[in-house]
PDB file of N, CA and C in Angstrom:
ATOM      1  N   MET W   1      -4.705 -15.720 -19.329  1.00  0.00           N
ATOM      2  CA  MET W   1      -3.755 -14.696 -18.908  1.00  0.00           C
ATOM      3  C   MET W   1      -4.406 -13.542 -18.178  1.00  0.00           C
ATOM      4  N   ALA W   2      -5.494 -13.117 -18.794  1.00  0.00           N
ATOM      5  CA  ALA W   2      -6.239 -12.040 -18.104  1.00  0.00           C
ATOM      6  C   ALA W   2      -6.857 -12.408 -16.842  1.00  0.00           C
ATOM      7  N   SER W   3      -7.358 -13.662 -16.709  1.00  0.00           N
ATOM      8  CA  SER W   3      -7.986 -14.063 -15.461  1.00  0.00           C
ATOM      9  C   SER W   3      -6.909 -14.240 -14.374  1.00  0.00           C
ATOM     10  N   GLN W   4      -5.725 -14.652 -14.788  1.00  0.00           N
ATOM     11  CA  GLN W   4      -4.645 -14.755 -13.858  1.00  0.00           C
ATOM     12  C   GLN W   4      -4.278 -13.286 -13.244  1.00  0.00           C
ATOM     13  N   PHE W   5      -4.194 -12.351 -14.251  1.00  0.00           N
ATOM     14  CA  PHE W   5      -3.981 -11.014 -13.770  1.00  0.00           C
ATOM     15  C   PHE W   5      -5.007 -10.569 -12.821  1.00  0.00           C
ATOM     16  N   LEU W   6      -6.245 -10.851 -13.099  1.00  0.00           N
ATOM     17  CA  LEU W   6      -7.299 -10.428 -12.221  1.00  0.00           C
ATOM     18  C   LEU W   6      -7.214 -11.079 -10.850  1.00  0.00           C
ATOM     19  N   ASN W   7      -6.856 -12.376 -10.876  1.00  0.00           N
ATOM     20  CA  ASN W   7      -6.647 -13.050  -9.543  1.00  0.00           C
ATOM     21  C   ASN W   7      -5.562 -12.375  -8.754  1.00  0.00           C
ATOM     22  N   HIS W   8      -4.470 -12.017  -9.419  1.00  0.00           N
ATOM     23  CA  HIS W   8      -3.438 -11.350  -8.688  1.00  0.00           C
ATOM     24  C   HIS W   8      -3.881  -9.977  -8.107  1.00  0.00           C
ATOM     25  N   PHE W   9      -4.624  -9.234  -9.027  1.00  0.00           N
ATOM     26  CA  PHE W   9      -5.101  -7.976  -8.659  1.00  0.00           C
ATOM     27  C   PHE W   9      -6.033  -8.056  -7.485  1.00  0.00           C
ATOM     28  N   LYS W  10      -6.923  -9.056  -7.411  1.00  0.00           N
ATOM     29  CA  LYS W  10      -7.820  -9.206  -6.291  1.00  0.00           C
ATOM     30  C   LYS W  10      -7.038  -9.467  -5.042  1.00  0.00           C
ATOM     31  N   ILE W  11      -6.055 -10.338  -5.093  1.00  0.00           N
ATOM     32  CA  ILE W  11      -5.260 -10.673  -3.888  1.00  0.00           C
ATOM     33  C   ILE W  11      -4.613  -9.360  -3.360  1.00  0.00           C
ATOM     34  N   LEU W  12      -3.960  -8.701  -4.249  1.00  0.00           N
ATOM     35  CA  LEU W  12      -3.242  -7.377  -3.956  1.00  0.00           C
ATOM     36  C   LEU W  12      -4.163  -6.445  -3.424  1.00  0.00           C
ATOM     37  N   PHE W  13      -5.332  -6.264  -4.022  1.00  0.00           N
ATOM     38  CA  PHE W  13      -6.354  -5.348  -3.541  1.00  0.00           C
ATOM     39  C   PHE W  13      -6.741  -5.637  -2.099  1.00  0.00           C
ATOM     40  N   VAL W  14      -7.059  -6.877  -1.848  1.00  0.00           N
ATOM     41  CA  VAL W  14      -7.548  -7.230  -0.457  1.00  0.00           C
ATOM     42  C   VAL W  14      -6.367  -6.978   0.483  1.00  0.00           C
ATOM     43  N   LEU W  15      -5.129  -7.316   0.067  1.00  0.00           N
ATOM     44  CA  LEU W  15      -4.082  -7.121   1.070  1.00  0.00           C
ATOM     45  C   LEU W  15      -3.728  -5.686   1.348  1.00  0.00           C
ATOM     46  N   ILE W  16      -3.970  -4.831   0.287  1.00  0.00           N
ATOM     47  CA  ILE W  16      -3.774  -3.306   0.484  1.00  0.00           C
ATOM     48  C   ILE W  16      -4.861  -2.915   1.373  1.00  0.00           C
ATOM     49  N   LEU W  17      -6.015  -3.341   1.232  1.00  0.00           N
ATOM     50  CA  LEU W  17      -7.129  -2.894   2.164  1.00  0.00           C
ATOM     51  C   LEU W  17      -6.821  -3.343   3.576  1.00  0.00           C
ATOM     52  N   ILE W  18      -6.331  -4.556   3.778  1.00  0.00           N
ATOM     53  CA  ILE W  18      -5.984  -5.078   5.101  1.00  0.00           C
ATOM     54  C   ILE W  18      -4.817  -4.270   5.599  1.00  0.00           C
ATOM     55  N   PHE W  19      -3.891  -3.913   4.779  1.00  0.00           N
ATOM     56  CA  PHE W  19      -2.763  -3.053   5.347  1.00  0.00           C
ATOM     57  C   PHE W  19      -3.164  -1.656   5.730  1.00  0.00           C
ATOM     58  N   ILE W  20      -4.041  -1.051   4.886  1.00  0.00           N
ATOM     59  CA  ILE W  20      -4.515   0.301   5.217  1.00  0.00           C
ATOM     60  C   ILE W  20      -5.474   0.436   6.215  1.00  0.00           C
ATOM     61  N   ASN W  21      -6.389  -0.586   6.425  1.00  0.00           N
ATOM     62  CA  ASN W  21      -7.437  -0.579   7.291  1.00  0.00           C
ATOM     63  C   ASN W  21      -7.103  -0.035   8.737  1.00  0.00           C
ATOM     64  N   PRO W  22      -6.080  -0.518   9.384  1.00  0.00           N
ATOM     65  CA  PRO W  22      -5.770  -0.056  10.743  1.00  0.00           C
ATOM     66  C   PRO W  22      -5.491   1.511  10.771  1.00  0.00           C
ATOM     67  N   PHE W  23      -4.870   1.945   9.633  1.00  0.00           N
ATOM     68  CA  PHE W  23      -4.532   3.399   9.537  1.00  0.00           C
ATOM     69  C   PHE W  23      -5.797   4.290   9.470  1.00  0.00           C
ATOM     70  N   LEU W  24      -6.733   3.744   8.786  1.00  0.00           N
ATOM     71  CA  LEU W  24      -8.100   4.425   8.579  1.00  0.00           C
ATOM     72  C   LEU W  24      -8.832   4.601   9.758  1.00  0.00           C
ATOM     73  N   PHE W  25      -8.903   3.514  10.557  1.00  0.00           N
ATOM     74  CA  PHE W  25      -9.789   3.443  11.743  1.00  0.00           C
ATOM     75  C   PHE W  25      -9.143   3.583  13.102  1.00  0.00           C
ATOM     76  N   ALA W  26      -7.881   3.744  13.005  1.00  0.00           N
ATOM     77  CA  ALA W  26      -7.207   3.889  14.432  1.00  0.00           C
ATOM     78  C   ALA W  26      -7.350   5.253  14.899  1.00  0.00           C
ATOM     79  N   ASP W  27      -7.467   5.293  16.305  1.00  0.00           N
ATOM     80  CA  ASP W  27      -7.424   6.668  16.913  1.00  0.00           C
ATOM     81  C   ASP W  27      -6.171   7.334  16.903  1.00  0.00           C
ATOM     82  N   ASN W  28      -4.998   6.512  17.097  1.00  0.00           N
ATOM     83  CA  ASN W  28      -3.735   6.980  17.046  1.00  0.00           C
ATOM     84  C   ASN W  28      -2.995   6.143  15.901  1.00  0.00           C
ATOM     85  N   PHE W  29      -1.911   6.827  15.461  1.00  0.00           N
ATOM     86  CA  PHE W  29      -1.111   6.081  14.384  1.00  0.00           C
ATOM     87  C   PHE W  29       0.147   5.536  14.948  1.00  0.00           C
ATOM     88  N   LYS W  30       0.217   5.277  16.236  1.00  0.00           N
ATOM     89  CA  LYS W  30       1.369   4.705  16.843  1.00  0.00           C
ATOM     90  C   LYS W  30       1.299   3.266  16.801  1.00  0.00           C
ATOM     91  N   TYR W  31       2.233   2.666  15.951  1.00  0.00           N
ATOM     92  CA  TYR W  31       2.251   1.187  15.753  1.00  0.00           C
ATOM     93  C   TYR W  31       3.660   0.754  16.309  1.00  0.00           C
ATOM     94  N   SER W  32       3.655  -0.334  16.964  1.00  0.00           N
ATOM     95  CA  SER W  32       4.858  -0.855  17.422  1.00  0.00           C
ATOM     96  C   SER W  32       5.714  -1.427  16.170  1.00  0.00           C
ATOM     97  N   GLU W  33       7.047  -1.583  16.423  1.00  0.00           N
ATOM     98  CA  GLU W  33       7.906  -1.961  15.353  1.00  0.00           C
ATOM     99  C   GLU W  33       7.525  -3.407  15.033  1.00  0.00           C
ATOM    100  N   LEU W  34       7.036  -4.204  15.963  1.00  0.00           N
ATOM    101  CA  LEU W  34       6.658  -5.610  15.810  1.00  0.00           C
ATOM    102  C   LEU W  34       5.539  -5.625  14.698  1.00  0.00           C
ATOM    103  N   GLN W  35       4.519  -4.813  14.900  1.00  0.00           N
ATOM    104  CA  GLN W  35       3.353  -4.898  13.909  1.00  0.00           C
ATOM    105  C   GLN W  35       3.785  -4.437  12.527  1.00  0.00           C
ATOM    106  N   ILE W  36       4.758  -3.349  12.418  1.00  0.00           N
ATOM    107  CA  ILE W  36       5.261  -2.921  11.219  1.00  0.00           C
ATOM    108  C   ILE W  36       6.046  -4.108  10.522  1.00  0.00           C
ATOM    109  N   LYS W  37       6.782  -4.697  11.365  1.00  0.00           N
ATOM    110  CA  LYS W  37       7.592  -5.868  10.900  1.00  0.00           C
ATOM    111  C   LYS W  37       6.628  -7.052  10.355  1.00  0.00           C
ATOM    112  N   ASP W  38       5.567  -7.279  11.075  1.00  0.00           N
ATOM    113  CA  ASP W  38       4.609  -8.196  10.606  1.00  0.00           C
ATOM    114  C   ASP W  38       4.033  -7.926   9.215  1.00  0.00           C
ATOM    115  N   TYR W  39       3.758  -6.609   9.081  1.00  0.00           N
ATOM    116  CA  TYR W  39       3.102  -6.186   7.771  1.00  0.00           C
ATOM    117  C   TYR W  39       4.172  -6.306   6.679  1.00  0.00           C
ATOM    118  N   ASN W  40       5.367  -5.920   7.003  1.00  0.00           N
ATOM    119  CA  ASN W  40       6.481  -6.152   5.903  1.00  0.00           C
ATOM    120  C   ASN W  40       6.656  -7.579   5.586  1.00  0.00           C
ATOM    121  N   GLU W  41       6.650  -8.470   6.569  1.00  0.00           N
ATOM    122  CA  GLU W  41       6.686  -9.935   6.346  1.00  0.00           C
ATOM    123  C   GLU W  41       5.553 -10.434   5.441  1.00  0.00           C
ATOM    124  N   MET W  42       4.401  -9.909   5.762  1.00  0.00           N
ATOM    125  CA  MET W  42       3.182 -10.338   5.007  1.00  0.00           C
ATOM    126  C   MET W  42       3.378  -9.976   3.533  1.00  0.00           C
ATOM    127  N   LEU W  43       3.812  -8.663   3.302  1.00  0.00           N
ATOM    128  CA  LEU W  43       3.964  -8.090   1.960  1.00  0.00           C
ATOM    129  C   LEU W  43       5.030  -8.881   1.272  1.00  0.00           C
ATOM    130  N   ASN W  44       6.072  -9.270   1.963  1.00  0.00           N
ATOM    131  CA  ASN W  44       7.208 -10.025   1.341  1.00  0.00           C
ATOM    132  C   ASN W  44       6.618 -11.501   0.850  1.00  0.00           C
ATOM    133  N   GLN W  45       5.759 -12.082   1.771  1.00  0.00           N
ATOM    134  CA  GLN W  45       5.168 -13.361   1.383  1.00  0.00           C
ATOM    135  C   GLN W  45       4.355 -13.249   0.117  1.00  0.00           C
ATOM    136  N   VAL W  46       3.556 -12.110   0.064  1.00  0.00           N
ATOM    137  CA  VAL W  46       2.651 -11.881  -1.048  1.00  0.00           C
ATOM    138  C   VAL W  46       3.617 -11.704  -2.335  1.00  0.00           C
ATOM    139  N   LYS W  47       4.655 -10.940  -2.292  1.00  0.00           N
ATOM    140  CA  LYS W  47       5.544 -10.812  -3.455  1.00  0.00           C
ATOM    141  C   LYS W  47       6.142 -12.168  -3.806  1.00  0.00           C
ATOM    142  N   ASP W  48       6.538 -13.002  -2.818  1.00  0.00           N
ATOM    143  CA  ASP W  48       7.112 -14.353  -3.140  1.00  0.00           C
ATOM    144  C   ASP W  48       5.962 -15.196  -3.795  1.00  0.00           C
ATOM    145  N   TYR W  49       4.719 -15.102  -3.328  1.00  0.00           N
ATOM    146  CA  TYR W  49       3.616 -15.899  -3.914  1.00  0.00           C
ATOM    147  C   TYR W  49       3.426 -15.506  -5.306  1.00  0.00           C
ATOM    148  N   ILE W  50       3.432 -14.204  -5.601  1.00  0.00           N
ATOM    149  CA  ILE W  50       3.202 -13.724  -6.973  1.00  0.00           C
ATOM    150  C   ILE W  50       4.342 -14.161  -7.933  1.00  0.00           C
ATOM    151  N   GLN W  51       5.600 -14.124  -7.445  1.00  0.00           N
ATOM    152  CA  GLN W  51       6.702 -14.403  -8.245  1.00  0.00           C
ATOM    153  C   GLN W  51       6.665 -15.949  -8.593  1.00  0.00           C
ATOM    154  N   ASN W  52       6.294 -16.739  -7.544  1.00  0.00           N
ATOM    155  CA  ASN W  52       6.171 -18.238  -7.620  1.00  0.00           C
ATOM    156  C   ASN W  52       5.171 -18.637  -8.657  1.00  0.00           C
ATOM    157  N   SER W  53       3.956 -17.834  -8.557  1.00  0.00           N
ATOM    158  CA  SER W  53       2.847 -18.175  -9.501  1.00  0.00           C
ATOM    159  C   SER W  53       3.251 -17.807 -10.922  1.00  0.00           C
ATOM    160  N   LYS W  54       4.034 -16.647 -11.064  1.00  0.00           N
ATOM    161  CA  LYS W  54       4.352 -16.358 -12.461  1.00  0.00           C
ATOM    162  C   LYS W  54       5.350 -17.409 -12.988  1.00  0.00           C
ATOM    163  N   LYS W  55       6.195 -17.953 -12.179  1.00  0.00           N
ATOM    164  CA  LYS W  55       7.186 -18.931 -12.587  1.00  0.00           C
ATOM    165  C   LYS W  55       6.400 -20.151 -13.066  1.00  0.00           C
ATOM    166  N   LEU W  56       5.343 -20.586 -12.192  1.00  0.00           N
ATOM    167  CA  LEU W  56       4.650 -21.736 -12.462  1.00  0.00           C
ATOM    168  C   LEU W  56       3.810 -21.568 -13.748  1.00  0.00           C
ATOM    169  N   SER W  57       3.267 -20.358 -13.885  1.00  0.00           N
ATOM    170  CA  SER W  57       2.476 -20.230 -15.108  1.00  0.00           C
ATOM    171  C   SER W  57       3.292 -20.204 -16.370  1.00  0.00           C
ATOM    172  N   ILE W  58       4.497 -19.741 -16.261  1.00  0.00           N
ATOM    173  CA  ILE W  58       5.530 -19.629 -17.482  1.00  0.00           C
ATOM    174  C   ILE W  58       5.887 -21.197 -17.694  1.00  0.00           C
ATOM    175  N   GLU W  59       6.098 -21.938 -16.637  1.00  0.00           N
ATOM    176  CA  GLU W  59       6.552 -23.368 -16.812  1.00  0.00           C
ATOM    177  C   GLU W  59       5.339 -24.126 -17.380  1.00  0.00           C
ATOM    178  N   ASN W  60       4.115 -23.887 -16.981  1.00  0.00           N
ATOM    179  CA  ASN W  60       3.030 -24.618 -17.466  1.00  0.00           C
ATOM    180  C   ASN W  60       2.697 -24.251 -18.889  1.00  0.00           C
ATOM    181  N   GLN W  61       2.973 -22.969 -19.269  1.00  0.00           N
ATOM    182  CA  GLN W  61       2.848 -22.514 -20.631  1.00  0.00           C
ATOM    183  C   GLN W  61       3.928 -23.339 -21.512  1.00  0.00           C
ATOM    184  N   LYS W  62       5.091 -23.365 -21.042  1.00  0.00           N
ATOM    185  CA  LYS W  62       6.189 -24.071 -21.837  1.00  0.00           C
ATOM    186  C   LYS W  62       5.813 -25.485 -21.904  1.00  0.00           C
ATOM    187  N   LYS W  63       5.252 -26.149 -20.853  1.00  0.00           N
ATOM    188  CA  LYS W  63       4.890 -27.614 -20.952  1.00  0.00           C
ATOM    189  C   LYS W  63       3.691 -27.711 -22.034  1.00  0.00           C
ATOM    190  N   GLY W  64       2.802 -26.791 -22.069  1.00  0.00           N
ATOM    191  CA  GLY W  64       1.725 -26.837 -23.073  1.00  0.00           C
ATOM    192  C   GLY W  64       2.343 -26.730 -24.406  1.00  0.00           C
ATOM    193  N   ASP W  65       3.244 -25.759 -24.604  1.00  0.00           N
ATOM    194  CA  ASP W  65       3.847 -25.617 -25.884  1.00  0.00           C
ATOM    195  C   ASP W  65       4.625 -26.857 -26.336  1.00  0.00           C
ATOM    196  N   ASP W  66       5.282 -27.551 -25.406  1.00  0.00           N
ATOM    197  CA  ASP W  66       5.993 -28.795 -25.748  1.00  0.00           C
ATOM    198  C   ASP W  66       5.078 -29.927 -26.011  1.00  0.00           C
ATOM    199  N   GLU W  67       3.919 -29.919 -25.368  1.00  0.00           N
ATOM    200  CA  GLU W  67       2.973 -30.994 -25.723  1.00  0.00           C
ATOM    201  C   GLU W  67       2.354 -30.821 -27.031  1.00  0.00           C
ATOM    202  N   THR W  68       2.005 -29.560 -27.312  1.00  0.00           N
ATOM    203  CA  THR W  68       1.341 -29.371 -28.620  1.00  0.00           C
ATOM    204  C   THR W  68       2.243 -29.215 -29.841  1.00  0.00           C
ATOM    205  N   GLY W  69       3.500 -28.901 -29.615  1.00  0.00           N
ATOM    206  CA  GLY W  69       4.411 -28.724 -30.759  1.00  0.00           C
ATOM    207  C   GLY W  69       5.661 -29.273 -30.673  1.00  0.00           C
TER     208      GLY W  69
END
């Protein structure tokens, strides 16, 4: 459970760095709507991935409980 949390944390941390990176190193902060839309889409995909992996881990845990007991 803890290792799964660490994996999610690593993924989120890297994606946050990727998201913040252009703002830290850009000369100007003017971004087109398309780039902002791409970032939002990427973040939505990350949320979906985390929700799906949580569902899978709960299902796998239930399967393990069913097999053992």
